[in-house]
GROMACS .gro file of C-alpha atoms in nm:
model
  354
    1LEU     CA    1   7.066   9.537  11.197
    2GLN     CA    2   6.690   9.549  11.294
    3ASP     CA    3   6.760   9.892  11.391
    4TYR     CA    4   6.942   9.982  11.052
    5MET     CA    5   6.679   9.808  10.830
    6ALA     CA    6   6.433  10.016  11.031
    7VAL     CA    7   6.606  10.367  10.930
    8LEU     CA    8   6.616  10.260  10.580
    9ARG     CA    9   6.260  10.097  10.568
   10ARG     CA   10   6.174  10.485  10.719
   11ARG     CA   11   6.366  10.667  10.495
   12ARG     CA   12   6.288  10.439  10.176
   13LEU     CA   13   6.184  10.767   9.960
   14VAL     CA   14   6.500  10.885  10.040
   15LEU     CA   15   6.699  10.574   9.859
   16ILE     CA   16   6.441  10.534   9.590
   17ALA     CA   17   6.485  10.902   9.520
   18SER     CA   18   6.858  10.907   9.520
   19VAL     CA   19   6.873  10.589   9.325
   20LEU     CA   20   6.618  10.737   9.041
   21VAL     CA   21   6.826  11.022   9.011
   22ALA     CA   22   7.175  10.819   8.965
   23LEU     CA   23   6.994  10.651   8.672
   24VAL     CA   24   6.872  10.944   8.507
   25ILE     CA   25   7.241  11.079   8.500
   26ALA     CA   26   7.400  10.785   8.376
   27LEU     CA   27   7.123  10.742   8.150
   28ALA     CA   28   7.201  11.182   8.030
   29LEU     CA   29   7.567  11.095   7.984
   30SER     CA   30   7.498  10.806   7.783
   31LEU     CA   31   7.267  10.998   7.570
   32LEU     CA   32   7.494  11.298   7.546
   33LEU     CA   33   7.820  11.085   7.506
   34THR     CA   34   7.972  11.078   7.147
   35PRO     CA   35   7.990  10.726   7.073
   36GLN     CA   36   8.305  10.527   7.031
   37TYR     CA   37   8.408  10.294   6.765
   38ARG     CA   38   8.705  10.057   6.808
   39ALA     CA   39   8.816   9.882   6.452
   40GLU     CA   40   9.089   9.631   6.481
   41ALA     CA   41   9.295   9.409   6.218
   42GLU     CA   42   9.466   9.087   6.338
   43LEU     CA   43   9.830   8.997   6.191
   44LEU     CA   44  10.027   8.655   6.186
   45LEU     CA   45  10.406   8.690   6.224
   46ARG     CA   46  10.582   8.452   6.079
   47ARG     CA   47  10.967   8.370   6.081
   48THR     CA   48  11.157   8.540   5.799
   49PRO     CA   49  11.351   8.347   5.523
   50SER     CA   50  11.678   8.472   5.698
   51GLU     CA   51  11.557   8.311   6.024
   52GLU     CA   52  11.525   7.968   5.883
   53ILE     CA   53  11.835   7.998   5.681
   54LEU     CA   54  12.122   8.127   5.870
   55VAL     CA   55  12.182   7.878   6.135
   56ASP     CA   56  12.451   7.892   6.355
   57ALA     CA   57  12.707   7.571   6.432
   58ILE     CA   58  12.520   7.352   6.648
   59GLY     CA   59  12.171   7.388   6.419
   60GLN     CA   60  11.953   7.644   6.618
   61ALA     CA   61  11.850   8.030   6.402
   62ARG     CA   62  12.008   8.270   6.464
   63SER     CA   63  11.785   8.458   6.633
   64SER     CA   64  11.758   8.260   6.926
   65ALA     CA   65  11.503   8.498   7.105
   66ASP     CA   66  11.159   8.388   7.255
   67ALA     CA   67  10.835   8.442   7.091
   68GLU     CA   68  10.724   8.726   7.353
   69ARG     CA   69  11.066   8.907   7.251
   70ASP     CA   70  11.007   8.848   6.916
   71LEU     CA   71  10.614   9.004   6.931
   72ASN     CA   72  10.746   9.303   7.171
   73ASN     CA   73  10.996   9.405   6.883
   74GLU     CA   74  10.678   9.369   6.628
   75ILE     CA   75  10.470   9.584   6.840
   76ARG     CA   76  10.772   9.868   6.874
   77LEU     CA   77  10.836   9.856   6.483
   78ILE     CA   78  10.443   9.872   6.473
   79GLU     CA   79  10.438  10.198   6.712
   80SER     CA   80  10.789  10.336   6.553
   81GLN     CA   81  10.824  10.690   6.415
   82LEU     CA   82  10.879  10.515   6.076
   83VAL     CA   83  10.560  10.349   5.996
   84ARG     CA   84  10.368  10.643   6.183
   85GLU     CA   85  10.524  10.873   5.921
   86ALA     CA   86  10.522  10.640   5.638
   87VAL     CA   87  10.138  10.585   5.732
   88GLU     CA   88  10.087  10.969   5.735
   89ASP     CA   89  10.267  11.046   5.370
   90ARG     CA   90  10.006  10.775   5.224
   91TYR     CA   91   9.655  10.854   5.504
   92GLY     CA   92   9.451  11.191   5.419
   93GLY     CA   93   9.199  11.104   5.665
   94PRO     CA   94   9.090  11.307   5.974
   95LEU     CA   95   9.183  11.069   6.215
   96ASP     CA   96   9.528  11.110   6.403
   97VAL     CA   97   9.785  10.821   6.300
   98ASP     CA   98   9.968  10.856   6.664
   99ASP     CA   99   9.654  10.689   6.820
  100VAL     CA  100   9.695  10.368   6.635
  101LYS     CA  101   9.771  10.089   6.901
  102ALA     CA  102   9.926   9.723   6.887
  103ARG     CA  103   9.914   9.443   7.088
  104ALA     CA  104  10.022   9.080   7.119
  105LEU     CA  105   9.755   8.847   7.125
  106ALA     CA  106   9.786   8.574   7.421
  107SER     CA  107   9.855   8.228   7.235
  108ASP     CA  108  10.039   7.951   7.299
  109THR     CA  109  10.086   7.801   6.926
  110ASN     CA  110  10.115   8.145   6.718
  111ASP     CA  111  10.264   8.458   6.703
  112ALA     CA  112   9.939   8.662   6.670
  113LEU     CA  113   9.947   9.086   6.664
  114GLU     CA  114   9.652   9.309   6.665
  115ILE     CA  115   9.632   9.659   6.546
  116SER     CA  116   9.356   9.913   6.638
  117VAL     CA  117   9.201  10.262   6.685
  118VAL     CA  118   8.954  10.395   6.887
  119SER     CA  119   8.755  10.688   6.676
  120ALA     CA  120   8.392  10.848   6.639
  121ASN     CA  121   8.394  10.780   6.278
  122ALA     CA  122   8.353  10.354   6.234
  123ALA     CA  123   8.417  10.378   5.888
  124ASP     CA  124   8.720  10.602   5.928
  125ALA     CA  125   8.872  10.398   6.196
  126ALA     CA  126   8.853  10.098   5.987
  127GLU     CA  127   9.031  10.257   5.678
  128LEU     CA  128   9.330  10.362   5.915
  129VAL     CA  129   9.379  10.032   6.061
  130ASN     CA  130   9.391   9.868   5.720
  131LEU     CA  131   9.594  10.111   5.600
  132TYR     CA  132   9.829  10.128   5.898
  133ALA     CA  133   9.861   9.685   5.845
  134ASP     CA  134   9.953   9.751   5.528
  135THR     CA  135  10.217   9.992   5.531
  136TYR     CA  136  10.351   9.790   5.789
  137ILE     CA  137  10.381   9.485   5.616
  138THR     CA  138  10.534   9.671   5.336
  139GLU     CA  139  10.804   9.878   5.567
  140ARG     CA  140  10.883   9.540   5.747
  141GLN     CA  141  10.943   9.370   5.387
  142ASN     CA  142  11.173   9.689   5.329
  143ARG     CA  143  11.350   9.588   5.631
  144GLN     CA  144  11.361   9.222   5.566
  145VAL     CA  145  11.513   9.280   5.200
  146GLU     CA  146  11.789   9.505   5.383
  147ASP     CA  147  11.837   9.182   5.637
  148LEU     CA  148  11.854   8.959   5.365
  149LEU     CA  149  12.155   9.209   5.192
  150THR     CA  150  12.317   9.207   5.493
  151ALA     CA  151  12.312   8.836   5.563
  152SER     CA  152  12.461   8.752   5.214
  153GLU     CA  153  12.731   9.028   5.245
  154MET     CA  154  12.856   8.847   5.610
  155ILE     CA  155  12.791   8.461   5.424
  156GLN     CA  156  12.990   8.618   5.138
  157ILE     CA  157  13.285   8.743   5.372
  158ARG     CA  158  13.258   8.383   5.582
  159LEU     CA  159  13.305   8.242   5.221
  160ASP     CA  160  13.589   8.404   5.142
  161GLY     CA  161  13.735   8.309   5.417
  162LEU     CA  162  13.724   7.948   5.422
  163ARG     CA  163  13.839   8.009   5.015
  164GLN     CA  164  14.143   8.152   5.145
  165LYS     CA  165  14.203   7.876   5.413
  166ILE     CA  166  14.125   7.651   5.163
  167ALA     CA  167  14.372   7.774   4.929
  168GLU     CA  168  14.639   7.771   5.193
  169VAL     CA  169  14.609   7.455   5.363
  170SER     CA  170  14.594   7.269   5.006
  171ARG     CA  171  14.927   7.484   4.892
  172PRO     CA  172  15.149   7.178   4.966
  173LEU     CA  173  14.961   6.955   4.745
  174ASP     CA  174  14.942   7.232   4.464
  175ASP     CA  175  15.284   7.299   4.499
  176ILE     CA  176  15.414   6.908   4.488
  177ASP     CA  177  15.163   6.869   4.191
  178ALA     CA  178  15.379   7.127   4.009
  179ARG     CA  179  15.679   6.955   4.067
  180ILE     CA  180  15.550   6.588   3.973
  181ALA     CA  181  15.376   6.735   3.648
  182ALA     CA  182  15.744   6.862   3.588
  183ALA     CA  183  15.915   6.580   3.633
  184PRO     CA  184  16.030   6.319   3.382
  185VAL     CA  185  15.825   6.056   3.383
  186ASP     CA  186  15.923   5.698   3.477
  187SER     CA  187  16.174   5.882   3.635
  188LEU     CA  188  16.331   5.850   4.011
  189GLU     CA  189  16.240   6.210   4.105
  190ARG     CA  190  15.901   6.152   4.003
  191THR     CA  191  15.861   5.829   4.211
  192GLN     CA  192  15.982   6.055   4.510
  193LEU     CA  193  15.762   6.319   4.393
  194GLU     CA  194  15.462   6.080   4.451
  195ALA     CA  195  15.570   5.913   4.748
  196ASP     CA  196  15.613   6.253   4.900
  197ARG     CA  197  15.226   6.356   4.785
  198GLN     CA  198  15.103   6.081   4.949
  199THR     CA  199  15.265   6.169   5.309
  200ILE     CA  200  15.121   6.540   5.260
  201THR     CA  201  14.827   6.441   5.126
  202SER     CA  202  14.757   6.213   5.466
  203GLN     CA  203  14.885   6.540   5.659
  204VAL     CA  204  14.627   6.792   5.498
  205MET     CA  205  14.343   6.612   5.406
  206PRO     CA  206  14.169   6.585   5.721
  207GLU     CA  207  14.193   6.965   5.763
  208LEU     CA  208  14.114   7.036   5.387
  209SER     CA  209  13.820   6.794   5.402
  210SER     CA  210  13.674   6.966   5.719
  211LEU     CA  211  13.667   7.305   5.562
  212GLN     CA  212  13.560   7.163   5.187
  213SER     CA  213  13.295   7.061   5.343
  214ARG     CA  214  13.176   7.393   5.576
  215GLU     CA  215  13.251   7.564   5.235
  216ILE     CA  216  12.987   7.371   5.034
  217ALA     CA  217  12.733   7.437   5.337
  218VAL     CA  218  12.849   7.805   5.369
  219ARG     CA  219  12.765   7.778   4.974
  220GLY     CA  220  12.461   7.670   5.043
  221GLN     CA  221  12.342   7.929   5.229
  222LEU     CA  222  12.456   8.183   4.987
  223GLU     CA  223  12.220   8.027   4.688
  224GLN     CA  224  11.914   8.019   4.956
  225LEU     CA  225  11.988   8.373   5.067
  226GLU     CA  226  11.955   8.487   4.739
  227VAL     CA  227  11.680   8.254   4.649
  228ALA     CA  228  11.499   8.392   4.978
  229GLN     CA  229  11.462   8.728   4.815
  230ASP     CA  230  11.162   8.646   4.609
  231LEU     CA  231  11.010   8.504   4.904
  232THR     CA  232  10.991   8.816   5.055
  233ARG     CA  233  10.684   9.005   4.889
  234ALA     CA  234  10.490   8.901   5.270
  235GLY     CA  235  10.716   9.075   5.482
  236GLY     CA  236  10.674   8.765   5.716
  237VAL     CA  237  10.342   8.895   5.786
  238ASP     CA  238  10.007   8.732   5.717
  239VAL     CA  239   9.690   8.979   5.779
  240LEU     CA  240   9.416   8.708   5.911
  241ASP     CA  241   9.175   8.937   5.988
  242PRO     CA  242   9.116   9.309   5.812
  243ALA     CA  243   8.929   9.562   6.010
  244GLU     CA  244   8.599   9.575   5.938
  245THR     CA  245   8.368   9.887   6.000
  246PRO     CA  246   8.251   9.822   6.357
  247LYS     CA  247   7.845   9.846   6.401
  248THR     CA  248   7.858   9.837   6.782
  249PRO     CA  249   8.013  10.120   7.003
  250LEU     CA  250   8.281  10.041   7.217
  251SER     CA  251   8.139  10.346   7.466
  252PRO     CA  252   7.924  10.481   7.615
  253ASN     CA  253   7.808  10.143   7.755
  254THR     CA  254   7.458  10.238   7.859
  255MET     CA  255   7.359   9.940   8.031
  256THR     CA  256   7.722   9.907   8.200
  257ASN     CA  257   7.706  10.294   8.304
  258LEU     CA  258   7.298  10.271   8.423
  259VAL     CA  259   7.437   9.912   8.683
  260VAL     CA  260   7.695  10.178   8.803
  261GLY     CA  261   7.463  10.412   8.862
  262ALA     CA  262   7.224  10.243   9.019
  263LEU     CA  263   7.535  10.122   9.275
  264ILE     CA  264   7.651  10.492   9.317
  265GLY     CA  265   7.252  10.604   9.397
  266LEU     CA  266   7.196  10.315   9.639
  267LEU     CA  267   7.565  10.393   9.802
  268GLY     CA  268   7.446  10.755   9.847
  269GLY     CA  269   7.065  10.700   9.957
  270ILE     CA  270   7.223  10.485  10.240
  271VAL     CA  271   7.493  10.765  10.324
  272LEU     CA  272   7.167  11.039  10.318
  273ALA     CA  273   6.912  10.823  10.473
  274PHE     CA  274   7.123  10.754  10.782
  275ALA     CA  275   7.211  11.108  10.760
  276ARG     CA  276   6.884  11.246  10.789
  277ASP     CA  277   6.752  11.035  11.004
  278TYR     CA  278   7.060  11.087  11.263
  279ALA     CA  279   6.935  11.494  11.210
  280ASP     CA  280   6.562  11.392  11.288
  281ASP     CA  281   6.512  11.472  11.640
  282SER     CA  282   6.144  11.418  11.616
  283VAL     CA  283   5.928  11.148  11.840
  284ARG     CA  284   5.793  10.834  11.626
  285SER     CA  285   5.711  10.601  11.910
  286LYS     CA  286   5.530  10.546  12.251
  287ASP     CA  287   5.822  10.362  12.364
  288GLU     CA  288   6.080  10.701  12.253
  289SER     CA  289   5.836  10.897  12.432
  290GLU     CA  290   5.847  10.750  12.760
  291ARG     CA  291   6.208  10.732  12.737
  292LEU     CA  292   6.247  11.123  12.710
  293THR     CA  293   5.977  11.207  12.916
  294GLY     CA  294   5.981  10.939  13.207
  295LEU     CA  295   5.626  10.998  13.237
  296PRO     CA  296   5.381  10.674  13.137
  297THR     CA  297   5.143  10.690  12.806
  298LEU     CA  298   4.767  10.709  12.885
  299GLY     CA  299   4.679  10.622  12.534
  300LEU     CA  300   4.744  10.619  12.160
  301ILE     CA  301   4.506  10.815  11.958
  302PRO     CA  302   4.518  10.691  11.604
  303LYS     CA  303   4.491  10.934  11.278
  304VAL     CA  304   4.091  11.039  11.235
  305SER     CA  305   3.970  11.134  10.866
  306ARG     CA  306   3.727  11.388  10.911
  307HIS     CA  307   3.380  11.272  10.654
  308LYS     CA  308   3.242  11.510  10.450
  309GLY     CA  309   2.870  11.576  10.542
  310SER     CA  310   2.975  11.494  10.948
  311GLU     CA  311   2.698  11.639  11.203
  312THR     CA  312   2.927  11.626  11.484
  313ALA     CA  313   3.287  11.567  11.339
  314LEU     CA  314   3.320  11.333  11.695
  315ILE     CA  315   3.445  10.996  11.609
  316THR     CA  316   3.267  10.864  11.934
  317LEU     CA  317   2.943  10.996  11.778
  318ASP     CA  318   2.948  10.931  11.419
  319GLU     CA  319   3.149  10.573  11.438
  320PRO     CA  320   3.130  10.464  11.780
  321ASP     CA  321   3.284  10.096  11.676
  322ALA     CA  322   3.577  10.231  11.548
  323PRO     CA  323   3.917  10.171  11.638
  324ALA     CA  324   3.955  10.553  11.727
  325ALA     CA  325   3.651  10.594  11.913
  326GLU     CA  326   3.801  10.247  12.167
  327ALA     CA  327   4.127  10.430  12.199
  328PHE     CA  328   3.946  10.756  12.328
  329ARG     CA  329   3.764  10.557  12.546
  330SER     CA  330   4.053  10.393  12.680
  331LEU     CA  331   4.180  10.738  12.707
  332ARG     CA  332   3.909  10.824  12.944
  333THR     CA  333   3.956  10.532  13.155
  334SER     CA  334   4.314  10.641  13.202
  335VAL     CA  335   4.257  10.968  13.300
  336LYS     CA  336   3.991  10.861  13.545
  337PHE     CA  337   4.227  10.577  13.686
  338LEU     CA  338   4.467  10.825  13.803
  339GLY     CA  339   4.230  10.988  13.977
  340VAL     CA  340   4.201  10.746  14.201
  341ASP     CA  341   4.477  10.840  14.499
  342GLU     CA  342   4.460  11.202  14.438
  343ARG     CA  343   4.195  11.416  14.235
  344ILE     CA  344   4.277  11.549  13.955
  345ARG     CA  345   4.247  11.915  13.926
  346THR     CA  346   4.390  12.021  13.594
  347VAL     CA  347   4.389  11.832  13.223
  348LEU     CA  348   4.597  12.007  12.974
  349VAL     CA  349   4.526  11.924  12.622
  350THR     CA  350   4.748  11.970  12.360
  351SER     CA  351   4.816  11.910  11.992
  352SER     CA  352   5.151  11.667  11.885
  353ALA     CA  353   5.282  11.998  11.691
  354ALA     CA  354   5.267  12.210  12.032
   0.00000   0.00000   0.00000
């Protein structure tokens, strides 16, 4: 890890340059991209009158689909070609109605929908979303009316069937009532017919009473459906929050782009730093020199700055107490020690660039 950190320290300029370039590119893209605005309207879905009126035998709504399926059905209706064509007939703006999207808002307590569109023109986006929501409600209202009419027809058929069944069940009573009415008063025949009527009544009344109760209930449903046609003006949907002209663009997000750019630049800089360090074969330390040559180091001379006005340009004369002067004296001592056992005949002096 220390070696890796040493590489990054040596190549810190590469890292800094890479991050700065990435930041400049991210900022340039953010400034050059056309701002996009998102306008949305929130709708609340309510149960239709027919769903509240039409019940089955166990008292549950005929439409027993769960809320998720209902919302998905509404989304399909909003994005259907029927609604889009209706919006196109009313809309004369520059935006494409096919760009309008719908989604269900997560909630455990209500059925909320959102209609939205993204555009470079904030005002046009809000206008289209509001028109789309209004058109959707109108089309849904028309479907509700058709649903009520269909439900009314179905209930009327059911009511006619019950009335026919009641007529069939009560026919024996009607027949004997007619015979009783035709028989002479206080006659034996009339007395016998009245006794027969009691017997017939006890036989048919259980079924007849049940049929009559069902007829009353179905007739009440039909009357409620007729009233419900006046309750479909809102189409079963309330506009909770109409679309307003957005002030803040959805994209580009300059801050996000800069953060992402900085991260990309940092990663790229790390890769470049290690790649450049791997390709660099220069010797940077005493240990590395000894390892490569197998020879001891006689001395390390620090970099000496030339001073203007210096007469000799020799650090040992101009600044005898300087670290560089001391380094030269240490080098002289090291060279002398090399000649203790064997006389040194030749000394080669060369530069680091040789």
